[in-house]
PDB file of N, CA and C in Angstrom:
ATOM      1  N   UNK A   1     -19.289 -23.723  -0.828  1.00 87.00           N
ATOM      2  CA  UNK A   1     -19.938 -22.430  -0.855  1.00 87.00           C
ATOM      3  C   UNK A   1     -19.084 -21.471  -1.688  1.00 87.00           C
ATOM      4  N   UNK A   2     -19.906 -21.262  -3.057  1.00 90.00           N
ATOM      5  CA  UNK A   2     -18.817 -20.158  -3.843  1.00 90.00           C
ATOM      6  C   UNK A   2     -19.613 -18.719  -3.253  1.00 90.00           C
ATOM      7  N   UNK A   3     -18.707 -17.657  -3.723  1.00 91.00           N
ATOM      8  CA  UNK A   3     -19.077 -16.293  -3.439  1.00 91.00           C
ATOM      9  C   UNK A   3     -18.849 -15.657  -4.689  1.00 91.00           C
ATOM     10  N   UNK A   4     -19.370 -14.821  -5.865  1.00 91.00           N
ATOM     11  CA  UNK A   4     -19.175 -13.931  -6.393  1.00 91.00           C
ATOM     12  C   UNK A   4     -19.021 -12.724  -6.601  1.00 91.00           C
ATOM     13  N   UNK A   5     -18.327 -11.671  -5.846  1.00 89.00           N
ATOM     14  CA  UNK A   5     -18.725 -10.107  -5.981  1.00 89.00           C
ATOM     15  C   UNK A   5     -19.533  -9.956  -4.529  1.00 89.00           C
ATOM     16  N   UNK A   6     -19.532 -10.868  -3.260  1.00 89.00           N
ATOM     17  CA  UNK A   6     -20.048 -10.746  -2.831  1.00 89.00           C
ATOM     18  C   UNK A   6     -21.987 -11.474  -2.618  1.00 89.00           C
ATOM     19  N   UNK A   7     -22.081 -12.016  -3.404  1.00 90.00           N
ATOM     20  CA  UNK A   7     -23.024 -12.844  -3.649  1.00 90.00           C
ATOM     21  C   UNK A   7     -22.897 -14.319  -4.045  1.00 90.00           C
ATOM     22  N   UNK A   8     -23.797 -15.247  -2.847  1.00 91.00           N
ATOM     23  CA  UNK A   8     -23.920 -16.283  -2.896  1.00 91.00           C
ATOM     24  C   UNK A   8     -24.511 -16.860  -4.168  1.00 91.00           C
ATOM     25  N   UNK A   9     -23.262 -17.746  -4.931  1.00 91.00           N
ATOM     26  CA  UNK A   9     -23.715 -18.811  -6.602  1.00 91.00           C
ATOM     27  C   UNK A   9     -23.803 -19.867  -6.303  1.00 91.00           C
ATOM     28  N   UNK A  10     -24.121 -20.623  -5.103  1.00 90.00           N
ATOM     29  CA  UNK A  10     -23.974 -22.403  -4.621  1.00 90.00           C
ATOM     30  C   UNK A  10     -22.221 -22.707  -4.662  1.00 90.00           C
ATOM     31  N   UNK A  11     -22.695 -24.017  -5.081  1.00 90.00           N
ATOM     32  CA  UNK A  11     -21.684 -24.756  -5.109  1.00 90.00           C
ATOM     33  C   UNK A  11     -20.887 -25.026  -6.208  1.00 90.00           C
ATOM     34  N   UNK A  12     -20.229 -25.946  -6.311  1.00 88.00           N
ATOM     35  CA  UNK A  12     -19.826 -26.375  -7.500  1.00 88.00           C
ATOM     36  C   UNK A  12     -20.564 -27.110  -8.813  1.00 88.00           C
ATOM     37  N   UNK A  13     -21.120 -28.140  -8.169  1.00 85.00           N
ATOM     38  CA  UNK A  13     -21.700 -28.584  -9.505  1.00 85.00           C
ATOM     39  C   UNK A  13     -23.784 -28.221  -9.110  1.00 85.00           C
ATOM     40  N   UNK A  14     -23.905 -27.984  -7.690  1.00 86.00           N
ATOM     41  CA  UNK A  14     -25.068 -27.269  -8.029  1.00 86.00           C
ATOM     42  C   UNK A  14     -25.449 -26.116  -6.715  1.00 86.00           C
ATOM     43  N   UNK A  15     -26.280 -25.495  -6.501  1.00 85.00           N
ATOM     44  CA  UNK A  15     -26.764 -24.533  -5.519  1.00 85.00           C
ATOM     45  C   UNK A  15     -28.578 -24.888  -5.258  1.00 85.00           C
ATOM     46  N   UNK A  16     -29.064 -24.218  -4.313  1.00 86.00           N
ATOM     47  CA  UNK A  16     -30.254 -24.156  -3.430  1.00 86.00           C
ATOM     48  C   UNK A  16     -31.089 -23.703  -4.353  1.00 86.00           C
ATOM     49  N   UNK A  17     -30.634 -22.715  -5.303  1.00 86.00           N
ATOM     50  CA  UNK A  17     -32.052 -22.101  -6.042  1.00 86.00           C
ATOM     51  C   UNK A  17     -31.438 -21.659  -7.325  1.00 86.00           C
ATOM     52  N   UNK A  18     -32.653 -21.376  -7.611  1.00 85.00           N
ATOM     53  CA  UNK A  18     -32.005 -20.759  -9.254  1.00 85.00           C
ATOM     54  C   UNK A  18     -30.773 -19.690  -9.396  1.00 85.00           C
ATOM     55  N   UNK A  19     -31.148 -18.728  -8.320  1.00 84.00           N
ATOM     56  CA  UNK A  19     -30.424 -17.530  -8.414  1.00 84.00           C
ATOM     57  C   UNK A  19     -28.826 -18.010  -8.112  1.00 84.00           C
ATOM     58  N   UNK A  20     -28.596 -19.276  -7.443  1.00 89.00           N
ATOM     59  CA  UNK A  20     -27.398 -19.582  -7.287  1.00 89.00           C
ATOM     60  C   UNK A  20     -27.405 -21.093  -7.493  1.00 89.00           C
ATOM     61  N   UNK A  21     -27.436 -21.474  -9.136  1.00 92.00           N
ATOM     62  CA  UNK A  21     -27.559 -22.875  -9.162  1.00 92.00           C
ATOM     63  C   UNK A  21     -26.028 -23.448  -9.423  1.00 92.00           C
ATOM     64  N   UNK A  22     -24.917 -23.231  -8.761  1.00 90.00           N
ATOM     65  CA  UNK A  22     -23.423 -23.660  -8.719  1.00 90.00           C
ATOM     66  C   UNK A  22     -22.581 -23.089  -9.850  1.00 90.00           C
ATOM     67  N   UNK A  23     -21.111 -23.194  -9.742  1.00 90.00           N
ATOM     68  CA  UNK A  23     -20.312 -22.711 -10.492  1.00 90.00           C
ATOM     69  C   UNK A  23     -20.670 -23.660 -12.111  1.00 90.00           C
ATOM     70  N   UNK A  24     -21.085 -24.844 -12.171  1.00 91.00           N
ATOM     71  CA  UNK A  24     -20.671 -25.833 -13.547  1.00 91.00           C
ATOM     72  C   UNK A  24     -21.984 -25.279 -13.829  1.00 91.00           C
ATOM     73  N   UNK A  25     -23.136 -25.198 -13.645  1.00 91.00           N
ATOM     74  CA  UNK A  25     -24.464 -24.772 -14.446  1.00 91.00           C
ATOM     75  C   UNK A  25     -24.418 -23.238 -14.616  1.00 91.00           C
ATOM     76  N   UNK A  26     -23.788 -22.435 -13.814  1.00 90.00           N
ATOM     77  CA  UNK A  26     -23.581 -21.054 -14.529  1.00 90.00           C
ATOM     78  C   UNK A  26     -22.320 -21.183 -15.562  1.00 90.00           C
ATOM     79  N   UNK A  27     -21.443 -21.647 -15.674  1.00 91.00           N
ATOM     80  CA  UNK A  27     -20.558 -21.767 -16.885  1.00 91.00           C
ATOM     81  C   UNK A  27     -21.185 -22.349 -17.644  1.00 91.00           C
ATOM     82  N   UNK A  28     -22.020 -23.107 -17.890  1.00 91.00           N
ATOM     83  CA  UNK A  28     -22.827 -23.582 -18.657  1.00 91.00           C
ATOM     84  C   UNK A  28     -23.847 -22.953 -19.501  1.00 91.00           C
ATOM     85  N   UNK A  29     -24.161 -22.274 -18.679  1.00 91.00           N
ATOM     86  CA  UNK A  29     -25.402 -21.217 -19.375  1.00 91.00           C
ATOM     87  C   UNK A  29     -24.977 -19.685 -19.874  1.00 91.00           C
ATOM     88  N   UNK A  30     -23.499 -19.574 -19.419  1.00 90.00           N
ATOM     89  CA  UNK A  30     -22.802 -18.496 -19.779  1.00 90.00           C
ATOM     90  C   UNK A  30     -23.034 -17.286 -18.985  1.00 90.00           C
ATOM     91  N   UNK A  31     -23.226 -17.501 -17.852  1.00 91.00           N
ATOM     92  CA  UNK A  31     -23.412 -16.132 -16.868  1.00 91.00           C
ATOM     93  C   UNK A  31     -22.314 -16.059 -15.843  1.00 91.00           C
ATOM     94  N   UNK A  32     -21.618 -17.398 -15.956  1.00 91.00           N
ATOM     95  CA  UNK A  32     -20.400 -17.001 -14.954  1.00 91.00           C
ATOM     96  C   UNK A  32     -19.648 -16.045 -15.338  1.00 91.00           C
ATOM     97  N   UNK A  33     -19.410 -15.913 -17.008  1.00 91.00           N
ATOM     98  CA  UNK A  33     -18.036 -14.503 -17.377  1.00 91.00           C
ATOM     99  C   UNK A  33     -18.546 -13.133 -16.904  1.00 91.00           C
ATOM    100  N   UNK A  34     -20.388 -13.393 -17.363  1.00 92.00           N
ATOM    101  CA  UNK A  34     -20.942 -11.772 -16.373  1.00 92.00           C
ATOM    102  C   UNK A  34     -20.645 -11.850 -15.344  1.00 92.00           C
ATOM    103  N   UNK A  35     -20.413 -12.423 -14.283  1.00 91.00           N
ATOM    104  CA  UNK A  35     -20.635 -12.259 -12.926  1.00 91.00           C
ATOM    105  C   UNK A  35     -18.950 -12.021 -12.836  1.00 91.00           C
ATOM    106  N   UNK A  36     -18.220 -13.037 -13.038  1.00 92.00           N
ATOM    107  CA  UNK A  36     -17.252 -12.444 -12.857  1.00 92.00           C
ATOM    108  C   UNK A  36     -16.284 -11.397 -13.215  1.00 92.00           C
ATOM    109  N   UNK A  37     -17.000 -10.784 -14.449  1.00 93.00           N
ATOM    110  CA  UNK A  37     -16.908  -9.672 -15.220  1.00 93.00           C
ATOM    111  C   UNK A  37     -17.168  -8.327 -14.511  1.00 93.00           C
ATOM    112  N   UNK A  38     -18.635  -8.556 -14.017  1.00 93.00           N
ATOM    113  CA  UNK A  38     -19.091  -7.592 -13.109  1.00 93.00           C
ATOM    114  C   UNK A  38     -18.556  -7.253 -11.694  1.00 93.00           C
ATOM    115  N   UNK A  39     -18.339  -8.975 -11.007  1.00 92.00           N
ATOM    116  CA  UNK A  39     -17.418  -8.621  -9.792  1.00 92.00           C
ATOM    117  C   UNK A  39     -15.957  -7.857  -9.865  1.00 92.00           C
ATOM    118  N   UNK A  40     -15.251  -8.008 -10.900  1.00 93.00           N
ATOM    119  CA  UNK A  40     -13.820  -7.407 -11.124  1.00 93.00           C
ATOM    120  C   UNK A  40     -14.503  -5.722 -11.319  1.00 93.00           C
ATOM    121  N   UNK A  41     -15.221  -5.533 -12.190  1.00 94.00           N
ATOM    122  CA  UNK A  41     -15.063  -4.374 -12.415  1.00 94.00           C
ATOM    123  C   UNK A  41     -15.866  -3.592 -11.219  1.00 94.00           C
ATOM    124  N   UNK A  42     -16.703  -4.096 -10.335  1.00 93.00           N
ATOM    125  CA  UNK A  42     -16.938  -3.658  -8.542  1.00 93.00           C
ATOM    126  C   UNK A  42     -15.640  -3.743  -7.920  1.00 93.00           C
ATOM    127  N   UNK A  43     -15.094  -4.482  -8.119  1.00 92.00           N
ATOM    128  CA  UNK A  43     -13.776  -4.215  -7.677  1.00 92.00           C
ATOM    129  C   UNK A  43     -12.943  -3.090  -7.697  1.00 92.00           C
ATOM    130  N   UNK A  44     -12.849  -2.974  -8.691  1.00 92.00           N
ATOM    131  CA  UNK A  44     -11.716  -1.974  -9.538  1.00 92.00           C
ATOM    132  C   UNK A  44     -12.544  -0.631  -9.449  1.00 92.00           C
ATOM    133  N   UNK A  45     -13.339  -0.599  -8.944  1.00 93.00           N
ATOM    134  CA  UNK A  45     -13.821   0.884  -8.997  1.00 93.00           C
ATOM    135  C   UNK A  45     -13.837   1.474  -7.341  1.00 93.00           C
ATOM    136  N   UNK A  46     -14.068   0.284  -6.702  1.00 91.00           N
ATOM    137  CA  UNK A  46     -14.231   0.579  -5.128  1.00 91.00           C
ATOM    138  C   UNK A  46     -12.330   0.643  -4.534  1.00 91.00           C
ATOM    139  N   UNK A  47     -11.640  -0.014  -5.350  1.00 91.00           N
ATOM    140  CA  UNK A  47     -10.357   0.399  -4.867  1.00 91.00           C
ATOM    141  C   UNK A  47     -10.041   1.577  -5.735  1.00 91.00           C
ATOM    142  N   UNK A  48      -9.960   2.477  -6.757  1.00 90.00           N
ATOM    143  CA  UNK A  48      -9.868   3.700  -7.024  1.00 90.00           C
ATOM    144  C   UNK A  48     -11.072   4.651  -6.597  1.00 90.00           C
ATOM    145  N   UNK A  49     -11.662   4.218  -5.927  1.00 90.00           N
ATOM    146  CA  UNK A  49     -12.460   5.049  -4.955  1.00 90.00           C
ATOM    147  C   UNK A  49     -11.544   5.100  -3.273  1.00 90.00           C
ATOM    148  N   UNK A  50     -10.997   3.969  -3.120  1.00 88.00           N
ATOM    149  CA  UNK A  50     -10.314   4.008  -1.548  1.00 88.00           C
ATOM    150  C   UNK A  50      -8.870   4.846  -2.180  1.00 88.00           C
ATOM    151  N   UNK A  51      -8.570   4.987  -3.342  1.00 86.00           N
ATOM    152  CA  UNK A  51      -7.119   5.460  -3.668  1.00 86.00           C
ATOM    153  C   UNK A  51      -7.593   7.470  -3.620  1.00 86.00           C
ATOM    154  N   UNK A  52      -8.498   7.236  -4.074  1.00 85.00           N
ATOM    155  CA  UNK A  52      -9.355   8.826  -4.033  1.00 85.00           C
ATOM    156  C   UNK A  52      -9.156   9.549  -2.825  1.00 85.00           C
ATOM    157  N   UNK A  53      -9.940   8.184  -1.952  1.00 82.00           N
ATOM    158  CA  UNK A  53     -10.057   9.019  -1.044  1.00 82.00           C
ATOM    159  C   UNK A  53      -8.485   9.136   0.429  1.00 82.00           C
ATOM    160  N   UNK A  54      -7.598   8.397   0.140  1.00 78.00           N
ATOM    161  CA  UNK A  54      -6.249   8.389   0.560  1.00 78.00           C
ATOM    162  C   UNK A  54      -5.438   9.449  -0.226  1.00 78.00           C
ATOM    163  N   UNK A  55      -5.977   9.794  -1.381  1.00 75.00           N
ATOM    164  CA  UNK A  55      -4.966  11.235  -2.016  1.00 75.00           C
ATOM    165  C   UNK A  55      -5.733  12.100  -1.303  1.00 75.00           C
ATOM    166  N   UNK A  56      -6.821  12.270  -1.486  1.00 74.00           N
ATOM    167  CA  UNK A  56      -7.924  13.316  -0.777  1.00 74.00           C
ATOM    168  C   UNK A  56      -7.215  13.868   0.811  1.00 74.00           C
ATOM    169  N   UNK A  57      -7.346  12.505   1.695  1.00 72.00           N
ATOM    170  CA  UNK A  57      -6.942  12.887   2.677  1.00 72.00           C
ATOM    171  C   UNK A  57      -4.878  13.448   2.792  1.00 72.00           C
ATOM    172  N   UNK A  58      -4.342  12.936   2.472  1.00 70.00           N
ATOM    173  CA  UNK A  58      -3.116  13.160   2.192  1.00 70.00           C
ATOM    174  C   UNK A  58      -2.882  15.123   1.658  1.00 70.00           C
ATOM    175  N   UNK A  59      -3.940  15.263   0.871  1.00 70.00           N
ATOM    176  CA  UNK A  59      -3.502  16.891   0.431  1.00 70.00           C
ATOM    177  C   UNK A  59      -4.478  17.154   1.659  1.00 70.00           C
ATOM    178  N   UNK A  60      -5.066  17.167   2.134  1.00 71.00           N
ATOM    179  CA  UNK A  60      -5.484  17.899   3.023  1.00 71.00           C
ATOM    180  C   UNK A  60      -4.562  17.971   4.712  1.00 71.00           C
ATOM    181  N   UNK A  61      -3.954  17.105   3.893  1.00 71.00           N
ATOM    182  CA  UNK A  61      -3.057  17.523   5.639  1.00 71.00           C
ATOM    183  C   UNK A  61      -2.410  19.050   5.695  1.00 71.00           C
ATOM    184  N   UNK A  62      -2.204  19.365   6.681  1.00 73.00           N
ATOM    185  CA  UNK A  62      -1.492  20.941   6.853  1.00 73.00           C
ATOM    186  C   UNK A  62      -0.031  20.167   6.946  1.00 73.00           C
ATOM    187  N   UNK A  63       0.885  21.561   6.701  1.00 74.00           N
ATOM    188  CA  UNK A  63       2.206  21.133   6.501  1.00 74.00           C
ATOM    189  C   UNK A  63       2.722  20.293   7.928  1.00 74.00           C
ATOM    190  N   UNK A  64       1.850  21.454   8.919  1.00 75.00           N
ATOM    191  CA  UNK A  64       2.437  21.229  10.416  1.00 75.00           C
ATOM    192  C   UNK A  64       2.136  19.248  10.972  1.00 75.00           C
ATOM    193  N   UNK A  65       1.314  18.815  10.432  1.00 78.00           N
ATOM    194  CA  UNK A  65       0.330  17.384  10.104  1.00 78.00           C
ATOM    195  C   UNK A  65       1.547  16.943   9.453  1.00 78.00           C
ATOM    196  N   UNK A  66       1.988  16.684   8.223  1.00 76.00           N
ATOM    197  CA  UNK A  66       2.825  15.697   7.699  1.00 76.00           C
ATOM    198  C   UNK A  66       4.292  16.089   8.219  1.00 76.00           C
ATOM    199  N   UNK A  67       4.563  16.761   8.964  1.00 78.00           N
ATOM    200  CA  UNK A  67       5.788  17.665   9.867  1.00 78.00           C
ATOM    201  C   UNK A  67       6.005  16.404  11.023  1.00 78.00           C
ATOM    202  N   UNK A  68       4.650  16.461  11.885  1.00 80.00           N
ATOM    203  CA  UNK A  68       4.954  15.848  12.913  1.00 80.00           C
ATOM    204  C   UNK A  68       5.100  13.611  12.926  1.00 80.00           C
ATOM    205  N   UNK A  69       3.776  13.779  11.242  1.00 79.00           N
ATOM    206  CA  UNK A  69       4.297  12.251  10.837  1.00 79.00           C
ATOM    207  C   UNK A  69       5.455  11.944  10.916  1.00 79.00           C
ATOM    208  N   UNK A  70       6.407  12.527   9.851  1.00 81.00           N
ATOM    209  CA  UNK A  70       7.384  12.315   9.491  1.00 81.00           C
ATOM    210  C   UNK A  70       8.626  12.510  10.747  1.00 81.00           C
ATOM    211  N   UNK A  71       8.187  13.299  11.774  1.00 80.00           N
ATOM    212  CA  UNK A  71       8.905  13.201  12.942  1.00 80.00           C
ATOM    213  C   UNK A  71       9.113  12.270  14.033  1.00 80.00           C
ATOM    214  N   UNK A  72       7.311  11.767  14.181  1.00 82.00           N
ATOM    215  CA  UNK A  72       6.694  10.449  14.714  1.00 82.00           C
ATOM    216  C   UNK A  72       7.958   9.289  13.965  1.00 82.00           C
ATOM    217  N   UNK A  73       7.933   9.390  12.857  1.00 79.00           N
ATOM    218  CA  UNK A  73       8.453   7.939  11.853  1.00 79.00           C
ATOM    219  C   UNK A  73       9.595   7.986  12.587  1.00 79.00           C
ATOM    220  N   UNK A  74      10.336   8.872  12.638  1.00 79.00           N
ATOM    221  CA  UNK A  74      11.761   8.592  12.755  1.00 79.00           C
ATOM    222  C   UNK A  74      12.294   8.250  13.977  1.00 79.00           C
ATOM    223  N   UNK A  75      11.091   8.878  15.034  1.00 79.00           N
ATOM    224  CA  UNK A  75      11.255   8.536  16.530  1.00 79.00           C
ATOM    225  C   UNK A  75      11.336   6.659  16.776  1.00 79.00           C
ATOM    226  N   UNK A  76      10.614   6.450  16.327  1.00 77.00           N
ATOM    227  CA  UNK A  76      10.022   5.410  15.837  1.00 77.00           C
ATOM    228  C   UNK A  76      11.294   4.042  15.427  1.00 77.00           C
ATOM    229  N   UNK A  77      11.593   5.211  14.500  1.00 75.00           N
ATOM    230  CA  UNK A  77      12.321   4.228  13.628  1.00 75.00           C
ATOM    231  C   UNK A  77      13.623   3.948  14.211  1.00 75.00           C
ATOM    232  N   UNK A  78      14.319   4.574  15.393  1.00 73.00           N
ATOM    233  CA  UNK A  78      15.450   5.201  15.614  1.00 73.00           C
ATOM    234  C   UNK A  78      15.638   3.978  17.409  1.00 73.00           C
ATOM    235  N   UNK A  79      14.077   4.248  17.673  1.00 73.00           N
ATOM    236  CA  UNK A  79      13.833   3.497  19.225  1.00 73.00           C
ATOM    237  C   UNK A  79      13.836   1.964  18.187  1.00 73.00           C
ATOM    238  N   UNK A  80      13.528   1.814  17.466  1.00 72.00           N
ATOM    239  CA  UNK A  80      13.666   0.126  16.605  1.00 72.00           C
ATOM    240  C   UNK A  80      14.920  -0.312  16.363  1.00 72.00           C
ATOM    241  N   UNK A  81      15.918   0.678  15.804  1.00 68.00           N
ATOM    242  CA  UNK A  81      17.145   0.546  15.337  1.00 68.00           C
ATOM    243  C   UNK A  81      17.626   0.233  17.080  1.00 68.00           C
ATOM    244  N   UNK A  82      17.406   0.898  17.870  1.00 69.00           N
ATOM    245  CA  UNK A  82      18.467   0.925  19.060  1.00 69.00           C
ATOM    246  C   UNK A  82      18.256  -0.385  19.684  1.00 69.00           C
ATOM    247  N   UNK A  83      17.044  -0.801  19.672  1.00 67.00           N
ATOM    248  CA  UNK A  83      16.525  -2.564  20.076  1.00 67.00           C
ATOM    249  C   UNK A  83      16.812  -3.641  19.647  1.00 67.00           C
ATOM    250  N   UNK A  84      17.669  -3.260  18.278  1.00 63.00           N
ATOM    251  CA  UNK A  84      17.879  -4.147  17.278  1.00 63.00           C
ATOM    252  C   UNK A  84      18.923  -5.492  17.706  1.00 63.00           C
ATOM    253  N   UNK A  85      20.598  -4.634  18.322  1.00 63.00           N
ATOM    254  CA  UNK A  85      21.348  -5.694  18.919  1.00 63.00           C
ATOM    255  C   UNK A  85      20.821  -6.614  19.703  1.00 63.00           C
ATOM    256  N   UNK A  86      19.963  -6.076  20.600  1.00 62.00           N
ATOM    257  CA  UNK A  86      19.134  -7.212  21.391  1.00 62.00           C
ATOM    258  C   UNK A  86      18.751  -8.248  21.015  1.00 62.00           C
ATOM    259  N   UNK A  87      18.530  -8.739  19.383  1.00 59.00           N
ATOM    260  CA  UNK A  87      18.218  -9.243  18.404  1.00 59.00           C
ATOM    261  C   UNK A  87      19.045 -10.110  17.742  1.00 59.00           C
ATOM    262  N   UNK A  88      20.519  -9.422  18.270  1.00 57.00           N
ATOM    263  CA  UNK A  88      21.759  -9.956  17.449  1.00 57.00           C
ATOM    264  C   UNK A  88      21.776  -9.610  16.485  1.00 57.00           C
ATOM    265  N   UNK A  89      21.256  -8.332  15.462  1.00 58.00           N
ATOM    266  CA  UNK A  89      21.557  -8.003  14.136  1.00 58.00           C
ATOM    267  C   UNK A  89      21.735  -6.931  14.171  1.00 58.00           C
ATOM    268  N   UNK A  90      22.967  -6.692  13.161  1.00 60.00           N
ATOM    269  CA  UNK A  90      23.282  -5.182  13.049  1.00 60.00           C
ATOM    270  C   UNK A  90      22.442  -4.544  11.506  1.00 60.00           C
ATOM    271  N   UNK A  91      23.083  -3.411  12.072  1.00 58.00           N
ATOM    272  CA  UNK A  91      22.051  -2.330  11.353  1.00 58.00           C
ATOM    273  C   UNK A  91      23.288  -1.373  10.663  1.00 58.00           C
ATOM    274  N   UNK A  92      23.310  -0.892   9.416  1.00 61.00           N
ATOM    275  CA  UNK A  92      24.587  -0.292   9.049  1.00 61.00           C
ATOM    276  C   UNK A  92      23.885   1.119   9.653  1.00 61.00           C
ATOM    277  N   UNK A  93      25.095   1.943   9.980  1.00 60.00           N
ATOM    278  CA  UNK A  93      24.951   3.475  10.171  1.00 60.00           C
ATOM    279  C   UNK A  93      24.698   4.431   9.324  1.00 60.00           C
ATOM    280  N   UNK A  94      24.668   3.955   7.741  1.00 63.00           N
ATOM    281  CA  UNK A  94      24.104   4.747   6.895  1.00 63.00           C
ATOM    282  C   UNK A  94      22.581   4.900   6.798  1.00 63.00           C
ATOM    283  N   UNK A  95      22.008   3.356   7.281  1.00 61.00           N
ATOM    284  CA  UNK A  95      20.357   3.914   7.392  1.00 61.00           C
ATOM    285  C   UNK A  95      20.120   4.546   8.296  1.00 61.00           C
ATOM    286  N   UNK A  96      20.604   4.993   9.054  1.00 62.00           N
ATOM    287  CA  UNK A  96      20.018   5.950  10.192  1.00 62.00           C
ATOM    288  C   UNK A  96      20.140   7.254   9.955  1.00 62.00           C
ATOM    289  N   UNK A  97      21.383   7.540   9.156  1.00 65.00           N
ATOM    290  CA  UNK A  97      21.944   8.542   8.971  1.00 65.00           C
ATOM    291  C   UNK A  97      20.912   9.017   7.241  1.00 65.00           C
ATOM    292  N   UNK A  98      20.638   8.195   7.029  1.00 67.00           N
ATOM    293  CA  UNK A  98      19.596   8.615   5.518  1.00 67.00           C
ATOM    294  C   UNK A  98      18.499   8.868   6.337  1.00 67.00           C
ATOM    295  N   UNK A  99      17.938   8.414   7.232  1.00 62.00           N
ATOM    296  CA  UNK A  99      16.530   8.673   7.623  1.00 62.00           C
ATOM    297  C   UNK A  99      16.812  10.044   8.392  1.00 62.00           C
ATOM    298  N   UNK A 100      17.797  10.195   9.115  1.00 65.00           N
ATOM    299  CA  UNK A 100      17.964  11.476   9.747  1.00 65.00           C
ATOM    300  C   UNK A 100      18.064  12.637   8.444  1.00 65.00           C
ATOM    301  N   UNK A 101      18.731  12.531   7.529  1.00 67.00           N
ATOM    302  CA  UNK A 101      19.148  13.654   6.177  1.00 67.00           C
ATOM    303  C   UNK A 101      17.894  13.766   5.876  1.00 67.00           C
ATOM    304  N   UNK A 102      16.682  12.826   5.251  1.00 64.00           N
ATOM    305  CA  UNK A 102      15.710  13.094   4.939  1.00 64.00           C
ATOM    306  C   UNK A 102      14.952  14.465   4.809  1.00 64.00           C
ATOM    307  N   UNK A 103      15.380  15.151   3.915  1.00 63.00           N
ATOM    308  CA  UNK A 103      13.676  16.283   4.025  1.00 63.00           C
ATOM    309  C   UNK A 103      12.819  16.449   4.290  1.00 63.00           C
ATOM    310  N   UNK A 104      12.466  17.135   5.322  1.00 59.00           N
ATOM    311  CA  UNK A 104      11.003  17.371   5.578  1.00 59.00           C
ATOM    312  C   UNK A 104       9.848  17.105   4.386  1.00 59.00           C
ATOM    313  N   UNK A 105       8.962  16.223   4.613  1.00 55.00           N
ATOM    314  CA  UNK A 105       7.890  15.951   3.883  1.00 55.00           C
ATOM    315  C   UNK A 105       7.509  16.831   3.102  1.00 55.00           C
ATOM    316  N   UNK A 106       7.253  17.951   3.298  1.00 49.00           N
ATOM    317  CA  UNK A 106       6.771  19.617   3.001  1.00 49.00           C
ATOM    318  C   UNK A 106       7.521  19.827   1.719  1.00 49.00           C
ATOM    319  N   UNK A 107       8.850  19.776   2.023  1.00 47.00           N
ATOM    320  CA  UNK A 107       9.876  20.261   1.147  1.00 47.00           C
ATOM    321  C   UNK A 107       9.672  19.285   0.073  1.00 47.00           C
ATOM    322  N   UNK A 108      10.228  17.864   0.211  1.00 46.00           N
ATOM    323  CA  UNK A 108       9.630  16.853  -0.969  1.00 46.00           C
ATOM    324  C   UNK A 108       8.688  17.269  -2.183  1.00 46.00           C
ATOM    325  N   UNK A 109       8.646  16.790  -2.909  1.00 44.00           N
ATOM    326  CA  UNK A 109       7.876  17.054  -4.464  1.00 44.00           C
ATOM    327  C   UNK A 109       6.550  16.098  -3.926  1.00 44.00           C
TER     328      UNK A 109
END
């Protein structure tokens, strides 16, 4: 069972109906480079549409919003580091100490 872009092309050397008579009879007839031409570029438009809309949401945060992320992270990050020996691996004291220096998100470029 091939898939193109989301649409069923059969099989390999054949499919159920015309509309999907397998991968070797559409290379054959020259419609596989459309299809897969067309599927890439559905592609490539629906992920700079999800990148859109992740900048979109990102400026719309209020300062006080990427304030408390970036506060969340470190809580976070800090209860991970302390669990870590439990693990048997150490952790140098400079990453903790960089994540603590860190600038507020806000401030960042």
């Amino acid at each position: 069972s091939v898939w193109i872009g989301g649409e069923f092309v059969g099989g390999c050397h054949e499919g159920p109906k015309a509309e999907a008579p397998g991968i070797v009879d559409l290379a054959f007839s020259g419609s596989l480079r459309e299809k897969l031409d067309a599927a890439a570029a559905a592609a490539a438009e629906e992920k700079e549409k999800a990148a859109a809309a992740s900048r979109d949401e990102s400026a719309a945060l209020s300062a006080s919003e990427r304030r408390f992320k970036e506060l969340r992270y470190k809580f976070f990050f800090k209860a991970a580091v302390a669990r870590v020996p439990e693990f048997g691996v150490g952790v140098e004291p400079a990453a903790i100490a960089e994540v603590d220096a860190a600038p507020p998100a806000a401030a960042q470029p």
